[in-house]
Short mmCIF file of C-alpha atoms and ligand atoms in Angstrom, two decimals:
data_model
loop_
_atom_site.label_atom_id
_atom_site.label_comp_id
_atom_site.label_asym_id
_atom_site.label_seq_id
_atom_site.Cartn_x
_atom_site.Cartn_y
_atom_site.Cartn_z
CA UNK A 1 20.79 18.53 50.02
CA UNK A 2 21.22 17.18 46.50
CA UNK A 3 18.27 15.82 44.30
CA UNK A 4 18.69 13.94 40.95
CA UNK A 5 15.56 13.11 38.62
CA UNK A 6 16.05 10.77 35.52
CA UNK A 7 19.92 11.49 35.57
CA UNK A 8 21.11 10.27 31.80
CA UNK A 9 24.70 10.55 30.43
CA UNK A 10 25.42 8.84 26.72
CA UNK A 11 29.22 9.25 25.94
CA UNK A 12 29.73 9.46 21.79
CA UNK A 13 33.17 7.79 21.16
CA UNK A 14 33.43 8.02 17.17
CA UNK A 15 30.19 7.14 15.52
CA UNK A 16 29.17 5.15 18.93
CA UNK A 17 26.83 6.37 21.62
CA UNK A 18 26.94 4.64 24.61
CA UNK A 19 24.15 5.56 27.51
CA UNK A 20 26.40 4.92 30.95
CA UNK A 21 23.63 6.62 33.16
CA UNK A 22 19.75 5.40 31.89
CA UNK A 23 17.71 7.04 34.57
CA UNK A 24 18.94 7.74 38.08
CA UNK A 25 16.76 9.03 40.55
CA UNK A 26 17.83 9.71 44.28
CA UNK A 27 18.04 12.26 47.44
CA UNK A 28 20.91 12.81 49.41
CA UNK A 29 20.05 14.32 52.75
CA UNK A 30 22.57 16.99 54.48
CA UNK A 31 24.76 15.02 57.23
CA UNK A 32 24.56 11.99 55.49
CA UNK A 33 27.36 9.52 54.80
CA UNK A 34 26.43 7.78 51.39
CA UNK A 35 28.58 4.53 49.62
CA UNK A 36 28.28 3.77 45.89
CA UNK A 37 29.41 0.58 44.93
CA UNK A 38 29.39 -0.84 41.50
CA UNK A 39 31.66 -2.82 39.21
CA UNK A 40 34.47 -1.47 36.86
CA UNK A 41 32.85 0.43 34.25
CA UNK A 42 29.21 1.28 35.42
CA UNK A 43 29.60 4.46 35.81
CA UNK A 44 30.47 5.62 39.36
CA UNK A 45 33.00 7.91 38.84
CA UNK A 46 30.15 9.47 35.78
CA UNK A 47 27.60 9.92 38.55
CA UNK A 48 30.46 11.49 40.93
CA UNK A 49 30.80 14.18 38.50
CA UNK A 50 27.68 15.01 37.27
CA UNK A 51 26.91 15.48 41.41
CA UNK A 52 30.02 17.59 41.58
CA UNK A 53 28.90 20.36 38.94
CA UNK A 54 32.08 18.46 36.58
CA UNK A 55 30.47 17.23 34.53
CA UNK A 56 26.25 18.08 33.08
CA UNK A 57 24.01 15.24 32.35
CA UNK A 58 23.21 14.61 28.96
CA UNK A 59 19.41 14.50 30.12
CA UNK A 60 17.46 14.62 33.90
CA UNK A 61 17.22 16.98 36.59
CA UNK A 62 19.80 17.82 39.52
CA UNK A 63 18.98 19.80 42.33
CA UNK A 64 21.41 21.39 45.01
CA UNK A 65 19.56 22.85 47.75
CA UNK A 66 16.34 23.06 45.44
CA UNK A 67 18.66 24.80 42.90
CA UNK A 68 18.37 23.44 39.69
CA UNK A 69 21.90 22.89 38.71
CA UNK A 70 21.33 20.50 35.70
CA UNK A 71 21.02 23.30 33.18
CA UNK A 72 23.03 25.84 35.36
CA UNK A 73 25.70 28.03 33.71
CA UNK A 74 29.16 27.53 34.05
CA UNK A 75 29.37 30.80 36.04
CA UNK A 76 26.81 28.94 38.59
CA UNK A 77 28.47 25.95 38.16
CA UNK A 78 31.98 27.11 39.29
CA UNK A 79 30.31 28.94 41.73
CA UNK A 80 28.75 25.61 43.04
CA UNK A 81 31.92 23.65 42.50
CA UNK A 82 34.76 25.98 44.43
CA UNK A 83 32.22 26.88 47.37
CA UNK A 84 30.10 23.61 48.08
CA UNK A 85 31.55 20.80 46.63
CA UNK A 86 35.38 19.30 48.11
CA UNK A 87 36.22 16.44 45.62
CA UNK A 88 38.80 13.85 45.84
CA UNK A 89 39.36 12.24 42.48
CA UNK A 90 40.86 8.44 41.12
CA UNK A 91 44.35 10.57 40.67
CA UNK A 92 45.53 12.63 42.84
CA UNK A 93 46.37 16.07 40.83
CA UNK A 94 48.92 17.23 43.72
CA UNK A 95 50.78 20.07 42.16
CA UNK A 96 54.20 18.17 42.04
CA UNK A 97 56.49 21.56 43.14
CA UNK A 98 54.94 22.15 46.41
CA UNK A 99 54.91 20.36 49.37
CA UNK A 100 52.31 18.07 51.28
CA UNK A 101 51.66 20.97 53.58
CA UNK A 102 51.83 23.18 50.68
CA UNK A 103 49.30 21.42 48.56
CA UNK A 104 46.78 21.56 51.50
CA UNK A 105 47.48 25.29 52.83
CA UNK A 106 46.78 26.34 48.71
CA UNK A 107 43.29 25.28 48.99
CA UNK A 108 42.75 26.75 52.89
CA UNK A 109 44.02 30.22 51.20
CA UNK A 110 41.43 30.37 49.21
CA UNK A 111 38.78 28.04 51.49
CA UNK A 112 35.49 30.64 52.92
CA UNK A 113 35.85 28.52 55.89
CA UNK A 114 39.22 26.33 55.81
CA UNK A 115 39.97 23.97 58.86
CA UNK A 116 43.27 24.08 60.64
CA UNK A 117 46.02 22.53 57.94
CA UNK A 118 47.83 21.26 60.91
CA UNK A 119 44.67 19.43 61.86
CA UNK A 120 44.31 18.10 58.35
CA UNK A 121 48.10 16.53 58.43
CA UNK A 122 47.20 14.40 61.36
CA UNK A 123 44.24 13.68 60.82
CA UNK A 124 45.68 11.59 57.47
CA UNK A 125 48.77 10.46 59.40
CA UNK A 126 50.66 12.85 57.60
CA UNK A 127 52.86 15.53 59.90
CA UNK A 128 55.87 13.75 59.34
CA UNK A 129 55.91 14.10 55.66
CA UNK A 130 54.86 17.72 55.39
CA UNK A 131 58.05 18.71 53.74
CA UNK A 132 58.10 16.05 51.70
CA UNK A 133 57.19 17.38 48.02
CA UNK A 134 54.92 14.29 45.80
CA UNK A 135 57.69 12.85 44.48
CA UNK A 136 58.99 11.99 47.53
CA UNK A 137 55.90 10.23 49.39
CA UNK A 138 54.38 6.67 49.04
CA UNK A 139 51.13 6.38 46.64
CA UNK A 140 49.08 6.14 49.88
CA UNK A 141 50.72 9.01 51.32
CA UNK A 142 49.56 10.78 48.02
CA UNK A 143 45.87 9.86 48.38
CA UNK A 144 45.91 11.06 51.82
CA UNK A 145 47.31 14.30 50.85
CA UNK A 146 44.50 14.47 48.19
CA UNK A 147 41.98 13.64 50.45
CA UNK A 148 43.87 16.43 53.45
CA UNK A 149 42.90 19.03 50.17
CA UNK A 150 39.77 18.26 49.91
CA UNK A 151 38.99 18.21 53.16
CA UNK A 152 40.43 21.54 54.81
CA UNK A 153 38.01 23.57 52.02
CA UNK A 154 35.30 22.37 54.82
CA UNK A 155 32.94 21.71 52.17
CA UNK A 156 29.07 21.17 52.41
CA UNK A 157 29.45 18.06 49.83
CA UNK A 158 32.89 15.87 49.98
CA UNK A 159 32.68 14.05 46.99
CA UNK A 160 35.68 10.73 46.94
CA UNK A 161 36.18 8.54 44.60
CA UNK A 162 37.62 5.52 45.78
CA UNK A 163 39.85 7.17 48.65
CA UNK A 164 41.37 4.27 49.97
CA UNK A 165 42.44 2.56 47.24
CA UNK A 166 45.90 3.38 47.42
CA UNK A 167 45.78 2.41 51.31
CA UNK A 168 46.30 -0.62 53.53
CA UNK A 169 43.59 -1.57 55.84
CA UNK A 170 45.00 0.27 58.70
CA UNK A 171 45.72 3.64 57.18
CA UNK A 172 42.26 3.50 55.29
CA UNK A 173 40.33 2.69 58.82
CA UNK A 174 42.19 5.86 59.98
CA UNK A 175 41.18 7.92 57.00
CA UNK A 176 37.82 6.87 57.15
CA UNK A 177 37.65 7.81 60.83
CA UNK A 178 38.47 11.49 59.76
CA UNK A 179 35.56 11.56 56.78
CA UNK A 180 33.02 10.31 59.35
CA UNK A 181 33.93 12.95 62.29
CA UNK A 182 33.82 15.51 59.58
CA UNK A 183 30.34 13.96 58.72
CA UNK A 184 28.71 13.82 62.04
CA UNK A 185 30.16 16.45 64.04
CA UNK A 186 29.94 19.09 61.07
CA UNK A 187 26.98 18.13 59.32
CA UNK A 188 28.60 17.59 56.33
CA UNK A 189 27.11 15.21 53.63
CA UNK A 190 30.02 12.72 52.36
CA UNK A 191 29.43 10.69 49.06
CA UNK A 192 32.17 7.91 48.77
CA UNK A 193 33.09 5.66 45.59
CA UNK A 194 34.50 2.38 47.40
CA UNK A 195 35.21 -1.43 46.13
CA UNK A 196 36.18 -1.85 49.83
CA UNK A 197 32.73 -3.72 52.00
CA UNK A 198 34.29 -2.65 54.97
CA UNK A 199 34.01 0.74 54.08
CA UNK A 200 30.39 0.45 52.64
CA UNK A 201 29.41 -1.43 56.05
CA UNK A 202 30.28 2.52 57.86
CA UNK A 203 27.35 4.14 55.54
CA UNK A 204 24.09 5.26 56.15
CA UNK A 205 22.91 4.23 52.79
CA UNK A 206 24.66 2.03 50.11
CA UNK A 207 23.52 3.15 46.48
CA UNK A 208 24.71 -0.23 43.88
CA UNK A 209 25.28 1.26 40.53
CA UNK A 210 24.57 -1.64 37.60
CA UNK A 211 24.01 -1.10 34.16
CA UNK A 212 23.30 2.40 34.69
CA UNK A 213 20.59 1.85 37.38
CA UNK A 214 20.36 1.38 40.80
CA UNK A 215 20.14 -1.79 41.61
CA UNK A 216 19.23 -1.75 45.21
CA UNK A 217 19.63 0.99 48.15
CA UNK A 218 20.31 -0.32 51.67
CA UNK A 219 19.93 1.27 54.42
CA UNK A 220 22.53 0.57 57.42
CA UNK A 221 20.65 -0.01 60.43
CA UNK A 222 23.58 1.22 62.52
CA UNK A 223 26.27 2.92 61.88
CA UNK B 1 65.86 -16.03 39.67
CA UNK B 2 65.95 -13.52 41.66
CA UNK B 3 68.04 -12.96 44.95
CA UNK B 4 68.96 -10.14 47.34
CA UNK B 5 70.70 -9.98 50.35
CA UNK B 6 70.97 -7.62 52.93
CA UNK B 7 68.75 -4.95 50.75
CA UNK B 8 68.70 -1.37 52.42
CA UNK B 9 67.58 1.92 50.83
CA UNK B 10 67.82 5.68 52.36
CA UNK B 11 66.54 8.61 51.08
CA UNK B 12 67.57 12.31 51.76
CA UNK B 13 65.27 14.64 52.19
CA UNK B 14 66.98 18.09 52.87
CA UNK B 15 69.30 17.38 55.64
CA UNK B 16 66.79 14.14 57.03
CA UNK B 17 67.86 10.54 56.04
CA UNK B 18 65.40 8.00 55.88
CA UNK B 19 65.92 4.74 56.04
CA UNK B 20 63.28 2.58 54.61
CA UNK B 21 64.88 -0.72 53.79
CA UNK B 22 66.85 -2.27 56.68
CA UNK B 23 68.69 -4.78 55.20
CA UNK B 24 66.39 -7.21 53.55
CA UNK B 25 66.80 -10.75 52.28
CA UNK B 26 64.96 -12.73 49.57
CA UNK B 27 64.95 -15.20 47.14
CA UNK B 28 62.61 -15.59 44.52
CA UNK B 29 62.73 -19.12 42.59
CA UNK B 30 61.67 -19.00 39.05
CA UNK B 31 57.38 -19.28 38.25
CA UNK B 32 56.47 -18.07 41.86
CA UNK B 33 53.95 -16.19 42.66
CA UNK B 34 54.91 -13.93 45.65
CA UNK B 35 52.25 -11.50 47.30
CA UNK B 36 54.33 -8.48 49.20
CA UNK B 37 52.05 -6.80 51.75
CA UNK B 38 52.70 -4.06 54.33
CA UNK B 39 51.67 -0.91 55.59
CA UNK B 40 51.44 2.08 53.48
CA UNK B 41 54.44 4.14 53.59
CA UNK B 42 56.18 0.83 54.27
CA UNK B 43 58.91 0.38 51.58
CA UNK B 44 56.87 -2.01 49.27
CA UNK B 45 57.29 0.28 46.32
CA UNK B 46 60.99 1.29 47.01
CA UNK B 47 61.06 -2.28 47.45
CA UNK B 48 60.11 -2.93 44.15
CA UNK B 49 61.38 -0.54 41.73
CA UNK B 50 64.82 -2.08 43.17
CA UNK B 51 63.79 -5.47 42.34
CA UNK B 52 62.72 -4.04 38.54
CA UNK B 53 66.28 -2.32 38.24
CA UNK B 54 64.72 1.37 38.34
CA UNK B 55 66.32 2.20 41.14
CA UNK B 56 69.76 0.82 43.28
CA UNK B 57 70.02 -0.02 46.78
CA UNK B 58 71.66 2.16 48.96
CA UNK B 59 73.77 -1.11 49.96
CA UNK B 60 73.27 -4.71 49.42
CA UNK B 61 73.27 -7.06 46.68
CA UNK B 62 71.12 -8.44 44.29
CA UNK B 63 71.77 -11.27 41.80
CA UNK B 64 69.26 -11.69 38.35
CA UNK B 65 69.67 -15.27 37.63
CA UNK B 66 73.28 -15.11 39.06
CA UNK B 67 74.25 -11.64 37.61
CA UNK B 68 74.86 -8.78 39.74
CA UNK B 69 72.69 -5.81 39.06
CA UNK B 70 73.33 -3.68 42.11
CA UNK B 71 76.56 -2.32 40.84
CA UNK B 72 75.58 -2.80 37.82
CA UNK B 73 76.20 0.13 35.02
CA UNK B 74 72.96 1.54 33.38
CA UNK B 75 73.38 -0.11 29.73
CA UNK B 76 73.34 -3.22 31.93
CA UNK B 77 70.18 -2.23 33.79
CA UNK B 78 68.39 -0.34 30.89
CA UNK B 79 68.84 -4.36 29.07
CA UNK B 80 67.55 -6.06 32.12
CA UNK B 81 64.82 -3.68 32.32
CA UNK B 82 63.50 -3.73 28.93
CA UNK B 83 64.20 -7.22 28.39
CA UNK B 84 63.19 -9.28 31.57
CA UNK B 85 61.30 -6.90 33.35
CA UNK B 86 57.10 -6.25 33.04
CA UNK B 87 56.17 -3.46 35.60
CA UNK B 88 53.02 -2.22 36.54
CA UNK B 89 53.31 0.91 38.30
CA UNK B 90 51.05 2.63 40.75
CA UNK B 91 50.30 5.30 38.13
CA UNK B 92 48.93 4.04 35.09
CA UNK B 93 51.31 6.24 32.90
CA UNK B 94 49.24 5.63 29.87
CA UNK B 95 50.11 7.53 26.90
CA UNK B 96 46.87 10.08 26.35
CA UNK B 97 46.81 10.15 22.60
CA UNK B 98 47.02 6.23 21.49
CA UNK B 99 43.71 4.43 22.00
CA UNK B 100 44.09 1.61 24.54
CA UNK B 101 44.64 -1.02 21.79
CA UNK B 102 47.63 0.92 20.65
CA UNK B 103 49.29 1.38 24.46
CA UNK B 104 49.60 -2.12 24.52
CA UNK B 105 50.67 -2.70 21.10
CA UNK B 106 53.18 -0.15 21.03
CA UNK B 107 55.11 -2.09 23.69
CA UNK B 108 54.16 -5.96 22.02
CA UNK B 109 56.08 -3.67 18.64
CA UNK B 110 59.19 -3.84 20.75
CA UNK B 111 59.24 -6.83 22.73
CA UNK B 112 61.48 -9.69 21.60
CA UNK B 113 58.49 -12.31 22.23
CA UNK B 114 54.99 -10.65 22.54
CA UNK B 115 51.76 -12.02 23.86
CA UNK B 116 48.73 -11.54 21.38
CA UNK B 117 47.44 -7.70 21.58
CA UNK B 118 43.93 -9.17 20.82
CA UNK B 119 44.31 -12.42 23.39
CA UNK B 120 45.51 -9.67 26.43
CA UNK B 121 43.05 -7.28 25.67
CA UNK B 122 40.41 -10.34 26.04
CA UNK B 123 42.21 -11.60 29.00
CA UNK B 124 41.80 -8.19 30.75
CA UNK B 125 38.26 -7.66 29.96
CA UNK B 126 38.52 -4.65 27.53
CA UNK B 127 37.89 -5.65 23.67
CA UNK B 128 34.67 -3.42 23.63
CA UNK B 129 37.24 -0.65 24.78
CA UNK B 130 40.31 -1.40 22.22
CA UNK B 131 39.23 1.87 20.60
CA UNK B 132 38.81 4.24 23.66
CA UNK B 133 41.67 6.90 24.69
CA UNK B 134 42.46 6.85 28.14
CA UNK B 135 40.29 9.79 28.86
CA UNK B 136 37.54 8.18 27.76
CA UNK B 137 38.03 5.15 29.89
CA UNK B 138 37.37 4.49 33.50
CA UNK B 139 39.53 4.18 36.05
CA UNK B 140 39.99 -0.09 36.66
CA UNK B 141 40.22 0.07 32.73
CA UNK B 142 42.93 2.25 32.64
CA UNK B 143 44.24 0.16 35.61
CA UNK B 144 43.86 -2.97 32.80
CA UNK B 145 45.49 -1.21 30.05
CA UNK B 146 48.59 -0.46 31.92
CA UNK B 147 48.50 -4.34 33.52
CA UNK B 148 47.91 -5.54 29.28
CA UNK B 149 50.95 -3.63 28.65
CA UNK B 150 52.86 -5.29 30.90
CA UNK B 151 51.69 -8.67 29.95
CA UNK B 152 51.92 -8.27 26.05
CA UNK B 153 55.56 -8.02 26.78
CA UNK B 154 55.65 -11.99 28.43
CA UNK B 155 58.48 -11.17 30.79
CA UNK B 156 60.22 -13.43 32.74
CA UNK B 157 59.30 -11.09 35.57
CA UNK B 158 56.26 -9.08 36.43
CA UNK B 159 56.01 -6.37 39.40
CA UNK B 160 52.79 -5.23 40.05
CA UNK B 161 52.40 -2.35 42.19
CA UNK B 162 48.79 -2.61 42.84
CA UNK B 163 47.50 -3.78 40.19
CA UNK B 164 43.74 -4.37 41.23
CA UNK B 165 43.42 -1.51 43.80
CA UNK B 166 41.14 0.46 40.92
CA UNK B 167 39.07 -2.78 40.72
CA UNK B 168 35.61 -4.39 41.93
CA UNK B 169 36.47 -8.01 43.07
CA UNK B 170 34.91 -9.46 40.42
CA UNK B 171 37.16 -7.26 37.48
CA UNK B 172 40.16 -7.84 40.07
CA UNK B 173 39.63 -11.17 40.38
CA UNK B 174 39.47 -11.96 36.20
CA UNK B 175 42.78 -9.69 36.30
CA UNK B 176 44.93 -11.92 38.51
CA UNK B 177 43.07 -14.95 36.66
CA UNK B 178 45.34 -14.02 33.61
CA UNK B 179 48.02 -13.47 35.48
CA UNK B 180 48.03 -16.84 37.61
CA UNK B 181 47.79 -18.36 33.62
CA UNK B 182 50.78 -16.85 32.79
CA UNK B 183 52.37 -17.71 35.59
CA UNK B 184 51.90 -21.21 35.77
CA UNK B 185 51.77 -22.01 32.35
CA UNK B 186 54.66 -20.06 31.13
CA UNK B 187 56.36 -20.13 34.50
CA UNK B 188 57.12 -16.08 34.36
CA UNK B 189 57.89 -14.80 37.86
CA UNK B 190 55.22 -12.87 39.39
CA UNK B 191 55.20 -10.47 42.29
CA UNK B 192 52.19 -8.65 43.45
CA UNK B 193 52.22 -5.31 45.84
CA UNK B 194 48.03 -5.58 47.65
CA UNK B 195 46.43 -4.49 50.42
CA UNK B 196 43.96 -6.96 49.17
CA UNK B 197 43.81 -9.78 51.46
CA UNK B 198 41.89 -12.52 48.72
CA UNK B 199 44.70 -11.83 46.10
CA UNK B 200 47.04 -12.89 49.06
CA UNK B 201 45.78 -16.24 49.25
CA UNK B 202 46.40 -16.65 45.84
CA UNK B 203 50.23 -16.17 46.23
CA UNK B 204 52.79 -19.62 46.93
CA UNK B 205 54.37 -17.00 49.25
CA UNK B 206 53.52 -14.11 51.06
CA UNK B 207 56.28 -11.47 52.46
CA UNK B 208 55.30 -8.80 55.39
CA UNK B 209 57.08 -6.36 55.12
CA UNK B 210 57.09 -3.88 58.33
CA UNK B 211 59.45 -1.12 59.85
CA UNK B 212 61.92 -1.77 56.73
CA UNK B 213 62.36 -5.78 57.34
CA UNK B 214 60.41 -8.58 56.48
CA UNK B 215 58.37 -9.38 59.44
CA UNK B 216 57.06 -12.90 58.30
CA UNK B 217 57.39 -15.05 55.18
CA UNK B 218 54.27 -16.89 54.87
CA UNK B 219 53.84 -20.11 52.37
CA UNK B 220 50.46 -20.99 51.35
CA UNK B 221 49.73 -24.57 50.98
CA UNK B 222 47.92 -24.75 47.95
CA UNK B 223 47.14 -22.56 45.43
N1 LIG C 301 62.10 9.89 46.70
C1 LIG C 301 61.86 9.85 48.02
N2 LIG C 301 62.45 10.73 48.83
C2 LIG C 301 62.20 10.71 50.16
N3 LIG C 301 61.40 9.84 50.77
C3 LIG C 301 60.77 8.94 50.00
C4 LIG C 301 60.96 8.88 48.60
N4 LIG C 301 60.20 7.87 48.10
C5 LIG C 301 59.55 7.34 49.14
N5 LIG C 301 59.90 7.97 50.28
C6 LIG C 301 59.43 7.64 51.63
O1 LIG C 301 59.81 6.30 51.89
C7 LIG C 301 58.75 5.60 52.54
C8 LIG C 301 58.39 4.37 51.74
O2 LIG C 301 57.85 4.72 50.49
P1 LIG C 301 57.21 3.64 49.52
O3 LIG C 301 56.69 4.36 48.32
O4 LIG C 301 58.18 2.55 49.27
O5 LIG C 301 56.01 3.05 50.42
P2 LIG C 301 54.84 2.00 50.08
O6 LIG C 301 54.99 0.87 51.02
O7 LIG C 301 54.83 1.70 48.64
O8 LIG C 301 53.52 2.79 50.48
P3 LIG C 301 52.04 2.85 49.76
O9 LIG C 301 51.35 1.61 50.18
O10 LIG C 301 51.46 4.08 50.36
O11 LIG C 301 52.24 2.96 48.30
C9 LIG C 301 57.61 6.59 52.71
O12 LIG C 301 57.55 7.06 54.01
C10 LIG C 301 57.92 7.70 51.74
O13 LIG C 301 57.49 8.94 52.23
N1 LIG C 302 34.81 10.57 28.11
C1 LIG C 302 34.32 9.36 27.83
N2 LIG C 302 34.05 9.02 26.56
C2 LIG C 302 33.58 7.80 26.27
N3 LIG C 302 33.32 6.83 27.14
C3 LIG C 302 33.58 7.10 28.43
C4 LIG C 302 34.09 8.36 28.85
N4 LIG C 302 34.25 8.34 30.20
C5 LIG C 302 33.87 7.12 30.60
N5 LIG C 302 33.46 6.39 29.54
C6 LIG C 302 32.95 5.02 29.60
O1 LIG C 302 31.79 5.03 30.44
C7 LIG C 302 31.78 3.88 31.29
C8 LIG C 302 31.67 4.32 32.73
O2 LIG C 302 32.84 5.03 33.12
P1 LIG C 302 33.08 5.47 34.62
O3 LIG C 302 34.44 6.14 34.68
O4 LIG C 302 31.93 6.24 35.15
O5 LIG C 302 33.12 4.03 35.37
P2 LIG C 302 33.45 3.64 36.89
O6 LIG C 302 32.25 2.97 37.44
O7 LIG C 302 33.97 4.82 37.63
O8 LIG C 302 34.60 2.55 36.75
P3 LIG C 302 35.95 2.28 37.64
O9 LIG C 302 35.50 1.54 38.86
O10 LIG C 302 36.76 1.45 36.71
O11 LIG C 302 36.58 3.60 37.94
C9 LIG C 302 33.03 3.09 30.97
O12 LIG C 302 32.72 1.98 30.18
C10 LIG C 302 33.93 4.05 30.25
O13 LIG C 302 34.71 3.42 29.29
MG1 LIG C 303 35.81 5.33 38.40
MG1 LIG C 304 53.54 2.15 47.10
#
């Protein structure tokens, strides 16, 4: 589904370049449920968004569905990012006058092929606190709202970095159950940013970021 | 230090009441280190903004090293807060236009007995960063910013919502290294909101918190 080739990105802050990504190569096959793990500052969240059309590489090759998105236009870009790509990012972004419900139905309105909003709310534990506008929920209840938007667009790609942060053991086992029924019974490819092992030990394939290389791949023999 | 006693907090949302806190009872002695755990959606951060004086109980009492600050008026609580208090909030609430350097020093500026900008900024891991804006900074380091901001202050108290959710174990782990300093060798008061069972162990004390009441009180035999 997604192919990268020599993936670079150098950040310029002032008069000083630093190179996060030096050279990432890998192939993310559709139904698959990928982890990245890496320490603070390697460049996870980077990576996330140069696979989510965000962001462009500042050299290297990225391919969605053998389309060559690295030097794409924006046009083909936005095109990529509102159709394919469902994205759950470190903050949240709920729109802070509308409810939980609210915040999930927006994106279903405008969704090719939205799942049930309903659906969404218990999935992430959430129908009692539909009504409930941002302000008035827990962080965790937050992220899950976050991660509700991201996933009623029914995307090809979910993209999440570091879902469960925000969430207690319990909550994020319950979270995660939703991302991996969405990833087996759909098809859909899942890519998720995680310090948690637990969470890493559910993927098919565990990418370790360090100094902007991959260290090592494993592959889970089971999940 | 810091006492409360029978600690209960509702919230109205349209014509629903919630009530969170049941009536909860504490006492924190001065250069603890207390862990608060529980599920999300549990009360830990309604919990603690009461503790930090941004917010009252709905009834109870709570004593600040034998003064009363639930009926307290808000000159009171504005002093306690910006002179006893350290909080590190969920949200990073970083100010987007001062370099990370000058977040924390901003708030050293104003504090009656500061912590070296330089030493915290060490202490979290960041020097190579002082110069970055918070857009231009991950997510754990803007997660260490806001926790250096806190610190630079050398409260007698520190409430950490989270503070190492945004971090790999080893970041999180030299994070609560500086705090556990602080705390022992300047006796401040330290209490930590985690899902994150290792920081736990580091606590003297650890409170469950569940269905709006403190479930258990566990003490840990050494740190
Ligand atoms: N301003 C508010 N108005 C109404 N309900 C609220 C408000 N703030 C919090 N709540 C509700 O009170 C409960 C406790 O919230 P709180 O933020 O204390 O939980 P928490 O334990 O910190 O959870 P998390 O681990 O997800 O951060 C939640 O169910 C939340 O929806
Ligand atoms: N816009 C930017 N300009 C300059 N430097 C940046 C920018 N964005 C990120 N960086 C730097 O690039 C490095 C990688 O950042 P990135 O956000 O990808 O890390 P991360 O692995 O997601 O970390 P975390 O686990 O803390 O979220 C960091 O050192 C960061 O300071
Ligand atoms: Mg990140
Ligand atoms: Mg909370």
């Amino acid at each position: 589904l997604l192919r990268g080739k020599g993936i670079r990105k150098t950040y310029l802050t002032g008069e000083v370049q630093i190179e996060v990504l030096k050279g990432l190569d890998f192939e993310i096959v559709e139904g698959e449920f990928i982890v990245i793990l890496g320490q603070s500052g390697s460049g996870k969240t980077t990576l996330l968004n140069i696979m989510g059309g965000m962001s462009t590489p500042t050299s290297g090759e990225l391919y969605y569905r053998g389309e060559p998105l690295h030097n794409a236009d924006e046009v083909k870009l936005n095109a990529y990012r509102r159709s394919s790509v469902g994205f759950v990012f470190q903050h949240y972004n709920l729109i802070p006058n509308l409810t939980a419900y609210e915040n999930i139905k927006l994106v279903a309105d405008i969704a090719e092929n939205p799942l049930s909003v309903n659906e969404v709310l218990q999935d992430m534990g959430l129908e009692d606190w539909a009504g409930h506008f941002p302000s008035q929920l827990s962080g965790g209840q937050q992220q899950r709202v976050a991660i509700g938007r991201a996933l009623v667009k029914n995307p090809d790609l979910l993209l999440c970095d570091e879902p469960t942060g925000a969430l207690d053991s319990k909550t994020g086992i319950q979270v995660l159950r939703a991302l991996l029924k969405l990833s087996r019974e759909n098809r859909k490819t899942i890519v998720i940013i995680t310090h948690n092992i637990e969470i890493a030990k559910m993927a098919q394939r565990v990418f370790y970021l360090k100094d902007g290389l991959f260290e090592k791949v494993e592959v889970n023999d089971y999940p």
